[in-house]
């Protein structure tokens, strides 16, 4: 069976209860990488530590907790020695991939290459630069529902994590 790794953008859409993404992901065996965990946590910690967000701490901590609960339902792939070797080879052989803005994407790509997985992402532009990496668009006819935005992330409408096939 083909293994799919969700890029951070897809996980964010799941956490925002995007119906199309949630439905598609529920049909497949999926995982995320430790790099995605890092990106998600960095995002929430940055907001929680932002002095201008002090008025919103209960909501922010609730969203962080929802993220933690989701990550407990899905396989998280580690950055192994094999992934490190893939990353070093990629960066050595392909200098354009050394751009600072690509660092985390290249780490996700290296993990995917090391385990023979397909990366599911909307970020075709960056991941397509990686030789030998299998990538898929989460839904080719994608358009964000304008009502599903970062401000609409709601803990009042909890995600049913039990239908995900991660673990």
PDB file of C-alpha atoms in Angstrom:
ATOM      1  CA  UNK A   1       0.000   0.000   0.000  1.00  0.00           C
ATOM      2  CA  UNK A   2       1.237   3.489  -0.834  1.00  0.00           C
ATOM      3  CA  UNK A   3       2.079   5.661   2.126  1.00  0.00           C
ATOM      4  CA  UNK A   4       1.013   9.291   2.034  1.00  0.00           C
ATOM      5  CA  UNK A   5       2.651  12.066   4.027  1.00  0.00           C
ATOM      6  CA  UNK A   6       0.553  15.155   4.603  1.00  0.00           C
ATOM      7  CA  UNK A   7       2.382  18.447   4.257  1.00  0.00           C
ATOM      8  CA  UNK A   8       1.765  21.018   6.959  1.00  0.00           C
ATOM      9  CA  UNK A   9      -0.694  22.978   4.804  1.00  0.00           C
ATOM     10  CA  UNK A  10      -2.956  19.917   4.538  1.00  0.00           C
ATOM     11  CA  UNK A  11      -2.850  19.300   8.289  1.00  0.00           C
ATOM     12  CA  UNK A  12      -3.781  22.941   8.888  1.00  0.00           C
ATOM     13  CA  UNK A  13      -6.806  22.543   6.623  1.00  0.00           C
ATOM     14  CA  UNK A  14      -7.836  19.404   8.537  1.00  0.00           C
ATOM     15  CA  UNK A  15      -7.555  21.326  11.799  1.00  0.00           C
ATOM     16  CA  UNK A  16      -9.808  23.981  10.278  1.00  0.00           C
ATOM     17  CA  UNK A  17     -12.324  21.236   9.408  1.00  0.00           C
ATOM     18  CA  UNK A  18     -12.054  21.783   5.671  1.00  0.00           C
ATOM     19  CA  UNK A  19     -14.659  19.265   4.421  1.00  0.00           C
ATOM     20  CA  UNK A  20     -12.955  18.305   1.156  1.00  0.00           C
ATOM     21  CA  UNK A  21      -9.567  17.668   2.755  1.00  0.00           C
ATOM     22  CA  UNK A  22     -11.036  15.830   5.725  1.00  0.00           C
ATOM     23  CA  UNK A  23     -13.079  13.573   3.435  1.00  0.00           C
ATOM     24  CA  UNK A  24     -10.109  12.779   1.171  1.00  0.00           C
ATOM     25  CA  UNK A  25      -7.714  12.095   4.041  1.00  0.00           C
ATOM     26  CA  UNK A  26     -10.205   9.769   5.746  1.00  0.00           C
ATOM     27  CA  UNK A  27      -9.993   7.450   2.703  1.00  0.00           C
ATOM     28  CA  UNK A  28      -6.232   6.866   2.915  1.00  0.00           C
ATOM     29  CA  UNK A  29      -3.475   5.679   5.192  1.00  0.00           C
ATOM     30  CA  UNK A  30      -1.689   8.931   6.039  1.00  0.00           C
ATOM     31  CA  UNK A  31       1.099  10.169   8.242  1.00  0.00           C
ATOM     32  CA  UNK A  32       2.856  13.423   9.011  1.00  0.00           C
ATOM     33  CA  UNK A  33       6.487  14.161   9.706  1.00  0.00           C
ATOM     34  CA  UNK A  34       8.137  15.460  12.835  1.00  0.00           C
ATOM     35  CA  UNK A  35       8.906  18.551  10.736  1.00  0.00           C
ATOM     36  CA  UNK A  36       5.174  19.229  10.405  1.00  0.00           C
ATOM     37  CA  UNK A  37       4.805  18.812  14.169  1.00  0.00           C
ATOM     38  CA  UNK A  38       7.563  21.398  14.600  1.00  0.00           C
ATOM     39  CA  UNK A  39       5.894  23.822  12.173  1.00  0.00           C
ATOM     40  CA  UNK A  40       2.481  23.465  13.825  1.00  0.00           C
ATOM     41  CA  UNK A  41       3.842  23.933  17.333  1.00  0.00           C
ATOM     42  CA  UNK A  42       6.043  26.862  16.289  1.00  0.00           C
ATOM     43  CA  UNK A  43       2.970  28.548  14.836  1.00  0.00           C
ATOM     44  CA  UNK A  44       0.856  28.135  17.976  1.00  0.00           C
ATOM     45  CA  UNK A  45       3.693  29.014  20.364  1.00  0.00           C
ATOM     46  CA  UNK A  46       4.425  32.151  18.338  1.00  0.00           C
ATOM     47  CA  UNK A  47       0.804  33.247  18.650  1.00  0.00           C
ATOM     48  CA  UNK A  48       0.555  32.306  22.328  1.00  0.00           C
ATOM     49  CA  UNK A  49       3.709  34.291  23.111  1.00  0.00           C
ATOM     50  CA  UNK A  50       2.634  37.327  21.085  1.00  0.00           C
ATOM     51  CA  UNK A  51       1.802  40.095  23.597  1.00  0.00           C
ATOM     52  CA  UNK A  52      -0.917  41.437  21.287  1.00  0.00           C
ATOM     53  CA  UNK A  53      -2.743  38.081  21.583  1.00  0.00           C
ATOM     54  CA  UNK A  54      -2.910  38.149  25.392  1.00  0.00           C
ATOM     55  CA  UNK A  55      -6.688  38.726  25.246  1.00  0.00           C
ATOM     56  CA  UNK A  56      -7.117  35.497  23.281  1.00  0.00           C
ATOM     57  CA  UNK A  57      -5.104  32.992  25.350  1.00  0.00           C
ATOM     58  CA  UNK A  58      -7.956  30.577  26.190  1.00  0.00           C
ATOM     59  CA  UNK A  59      -8.796  30.191  22.495  1.00  0.00           C
ATOM     60  CA  UNK A  60      -5.150  29.847  21.457  1.00  0.00           C
ATOM     61  CA  UNK A  61      -4.410  27.202  24.077  1.00  0.00           C
ATOM     62  CA  UNK A  62      -7.578  25.375  23.060  1.00  0.00           C
ATOM     63  CA  UNK A  63      -6.405  25.338  19.437  1.00  0.00           C
ATOM     64  CA  UNK A  64      -2.972  24.103  20.506  1.00  0.00           C
ATOM     65  CA  UNK A  65      -4.696  21.328  22.469  1.00  0.00           C
ATOM     66  CA  UNK A  66      -6.806  20.392  19.430  1.00  0.00           C
ATOM     67  CA  UNK A  67      -3.582  20.135  17.425  1.00  0.00           C
ATOM     68  CA  UNK A  68      -2.042  17.877  20.083  1.00  0.00           C
ATOM     69  CA  UNK A  69      -5.133  15.644  20.084  1.00  0.00           C
ATOM     70  CA  UNK A  70      -5.036  15.325  16.285  1.00  0.00           C
ATOM     71  CA  UNK A  71      -1.338  14.440  16.299  1.00  0.00           C
ATOM     72  CA  UNK A  72      -2.081  11.650  18.775  1.00  0.00           C
ATOM     73  CA  UNK A  73      -4.306  10.001  16.148  1.00  0.00           C
ATOM     74  CA  UNK A  74      -1.830   9.919  13.286  1.00  0.00           C
ATOM     75  CA  UNK A  75       1.532   8.323  12.631  1.00  0.00           C
ATOM     76  CA  UNK A  76       4.399  10.801  12.994  1.00  0.00           C
ATOM     77  CA  UNK A  77       7.501   9.928  10.992  1.00  0.00           C
ATOM     78  CA  UNK A  78      10.819  10.793  12.598  1.00  0.00           C
ATOM     79  CA  UNK A  79      13.786  12.487  10.950  1.00  0.00           C
ATOM     80  CA  UNK A  80      16.008   9.408  10.801  1.00  0.00           C
ATOM     81  CA  UNK A  81      19.620   8.905   9.779  1.00  0.00           C
ATOM     82  CA  UNK A  82      18.297   7.781   6.369  1.00  0.00           C
ATOM     83  CA  UNK A  83      16.326  11.003   5.996  1.00  0.00           C
ATOM     84  CA  UNK A  84      19.397  12.989   7.016  1.00  0.00           C
ATOM     85  CA  UNK A  85      21.452  11.228   4.328  1.00  0.00           C
ATOM     86  CA  UNK A  86      18.761  11.974   1.725  1.00  0.00           C
ATOM     87  CA  UNK A  87      18.680  15.623   2.768  1.00  0.00           C
ATOM     88  CA  UNK A  88      22.452  16.026   2.614  1.00  0.00           C
ATOM     89  CA  UNK A  89      22.573  14.428  -0.838  1.00  0.00           C
ATOM     90  CA  UNK A  90      19.692  16.581  -2.111  1.00  0.00           C
ATOM     91  CA  UNK A  91      21.323  19.787  -0.919  1.00  0.00           C
ATOM     92  CA  UNK A  92      24.759  18.780  -2.215  1.00  0.00           C
ATOM     93  CA  UNK A  93      23.520  17.706  -5.660  1.00  0.00           C
ATOM     94  CA  UNK A  94      20.906  20.461  -6.129  1.00  0.00           C
ATOM     95  CA  UNK A  95      22.111  23.867  -4.888  1.00  0.00           C
ATOM     96  CA  UNK A  96      18.815  25.669  -5.691  1.00  0.00           C
ATOM     97  CA  UNK A  97      17.180  23.557  -2.945  1.00  0.00           C
ATOM     98  CA  UNK A  98      19.407  25.205  -0.322  1.00  0.00           C
ATOM     99  CA  UNK A  99      17.225  28.312  -0.131  1.00  0.00           C
ATOM    100  CA  UNK A 100      16.324  29.242   3.428  1.00  0.00           C
ATOM    101  CA  UNK A 101      12.576  29.261   2.717  1.00  0.00           C
ATOM    102  CA  UNK A 102      12.804  25.639   1.525  1.00  0.00           C
ATOM    103  CA  UNK A 103      14.509  24.193   4.615  1.00  0.00           C
ATOM    104  CA  UNK A 104      11.495  22.539   6.209  1.00  0.00           C
ATOM    105  CA  UNK A 105      10.002  21.418   2.890  1.00  0.00           C
ATOM    106  CA  UNK A 106      13.304  19.748   1.999  1.00  0.00           C
ATOM    107  CA  UNK A 107      13.319  17.962   5.368  1.00  0.00           C
ATOM    108  CA  UNK A 108       9.795  16.672   4.701  1.00  0.00           C
ATOM    109  CA  UNK A 109      10.884  15.633   1.191  1.00  0.00           C
ATOM    110  CA  UNK A 110      13.924  13.810   2.591  1.00  0.00           C
ATOM    111  CA  UNK A 111      11.748  11.853   5.028  1.00  0.00           C
ATOM    112  CA  UNK A 112       9.368  10.955   2.189  1.00  0.00           C
ATOM    113  CA  UNK A 113      12.235   9.816  -0.052  1.00  0.00           C
ATOM    114  CA  UNK A 114      13.763   7.762   2.750  1.00  0.00           C
ATOM    115  CA  UNK A 115      10.548   5.769   3.268  1.00  0.00           C
ATOM    116  CA  UNK A 116       9.271   5.765  -0.330  1.00  0.00           C
ATOM    117  CA  UNK A 117       6.216   7.880   0.435  1.00  0.00           C
ATOM    118  CA  UNK A 118       4.167  10.381  -1.549  1.00  0.00           C
ATOM    119  CA  UNK A 119       3.863  13.941  -0.220  1.00  0.00           C
ATOM    120  CA  UNK A 120       0.346  15.346  -0.355  1.00  0.00           C
ATOM    121  CA  UNK A 121       0.618  19.119  -0.664  1.00  0.00           C
ATOM    122  CA  UNK A 122      -0.751  22.189  -2.352  1.00  0.00           C
ATOM    123  CA  UNK A 123       2.856  23.433  -2.571  1.00  0.00           C
ATOM    124  CA  UNK A 124       3.640  21.859  -5.934  1.00  0.00           C
ATOM    125  CA  UNK A 125       6.058  24.658  -6.867  1.00  0.00           C
ATOM    126  CA  UNK A 126       8.623  23.802  -4.180  1.00  0.00           C
ATOM    127  CA  UNK A 127       8.206  20.043  -3.815  1.00  0.00           C
ATOM    128  CA  UNK A 128       8.277  19.499  -7.601  1.00  0.00           C
ATOM    129  CA  UNK A 129      11.916  20.649  -7.577  1.00  0.00           C
ATOM    130  CA  UNK A 130      12.931  17.510  -5.652  1.00  0.00           C
ATOM    131  CA  UNK A 131      14.160  14.792  -8.030  1.00  0.00           C
ATOM    132  CA  UNK A 132      12.463  11.446  -7.520  1.00  0.00           C
ATOM    133  CA  UNK A 133       9.893  12.745  -5.045  1.00  0.00           C
ATOM    134  CA  UNK A 134       6.330  11.587  -5.567  1.00  0.00           C
ATOM    135  CA  UNK A 135       3.842  14.389  -4.892  1.00  0.00           C
ATOM    136  CA  UNK A 136       0.092  14.666  -5.147  1.00  0.00           C
ATOM    137  CA  UNK A 137      -2.294  17.556  -5.031  1.00  0.00           C
ATOM    138  CA  UNK A 138      -4.799  16.935  -2.189  1.00  0.00           C
ATOM    139  CA  UNK A 139      -7.598  17.692  -4.624  1.00  0.00           C
ATOM    140  CA  UNK A 140      -6.829  18.896  -8.144  1.00  0.00           C
ATOM    141  CA  UNK A 141      -9.858  21.152  -8.379  1.00  0.00           C
ATOM    142  CA  UNK A 142      -9.063  22.812  -5.072  1.00  0.00           C
ATOM    143  CA  UNK A 143     -10.538  26.093  -3.991  1.00  0.00           C
ATOM    144  CA  UNK A 144     -10.660  27.222  -0.404  1.00  0.00           C
ATOM    145  CA  UNK A 145     -14.101  27.757   0.969  1.00  0.00           C
ATOM    146  CA  UNK A 146     -13.990  31.474   1.823  1.00  0.00           C
ATOM    147  CA  UNK A 147     -15.719  30.725   5.141  1.00  0.00           C
ATOM    148  CA  UNK A 148     -12.838  28.440   6.190  1.00  0.00           C
ATOM    149  CA  UNK A 149     -10.104  30.813   7.239  1.00  0.00           C
ATOM    150  CA  UNK A 150      -7.588  30.810  10.082  1.00  0.00           C
ATOM    151  CA  UNK A 151      -9.982  32.915  12.130  1.00  0.00           C
ATOM    152  CA  UNK A 152     -12.716  30.296  11.759  1.00  0.00           C
ATOM    153  CA  UNK A 153     -10.724  27.551  13.468  1.00  0.00           C
ATOM    154  CA  UNK A 154     -13.252  26.533  16.040  1.00  0.00           C
ATOM    155  CA  UNK A 155     -13.150  24.267  19.032  1.00  0.00           C
ATOM    156  CA  UNK A 156     -16.937  24.561  19.199  1.00  0.00           C
ATOM    157  CA  UNK A 157     -17.120  22.250  16.176  1.00  0.00           C
ATOM    158  CA  UNK A 158     -14.694  19.509  17.204  1.00  0.00           C
ATOM    159  CA  UNK A 159     -12.993  17.292  14.676  1.00  0.00           C
ATOM    160  CA  UNK A 160     -13.921  13.628  14.803  1.00  0.00           C
ATOM    161  CA  UNK A 161     -10.409  12.225  14.894  1.00  0.00           C
ATOM    162  CA  UNK A 162     -11.578   8.611  14.969  1.00  0.00           C
ATOM    163  CA  UNK A 163     -12.232   8.437  11.233  1.00  0.00           C
ATOM    164  CA  UNK A 164      -8.610   9.195  10.314  1.00  0.00           C
ATOM    165  CA  UNK A 165      -6.556   6.145   9.386  1.00  0.00           C
ATOM    166  CA  UNK A 166      -3.214   7.325  10.693  1.00  0.00           C
ATOM    167  CA  UNK A 167      -2.480   4.829  13.449  1.00  0.00           C
TER     168      UNK A 167
END
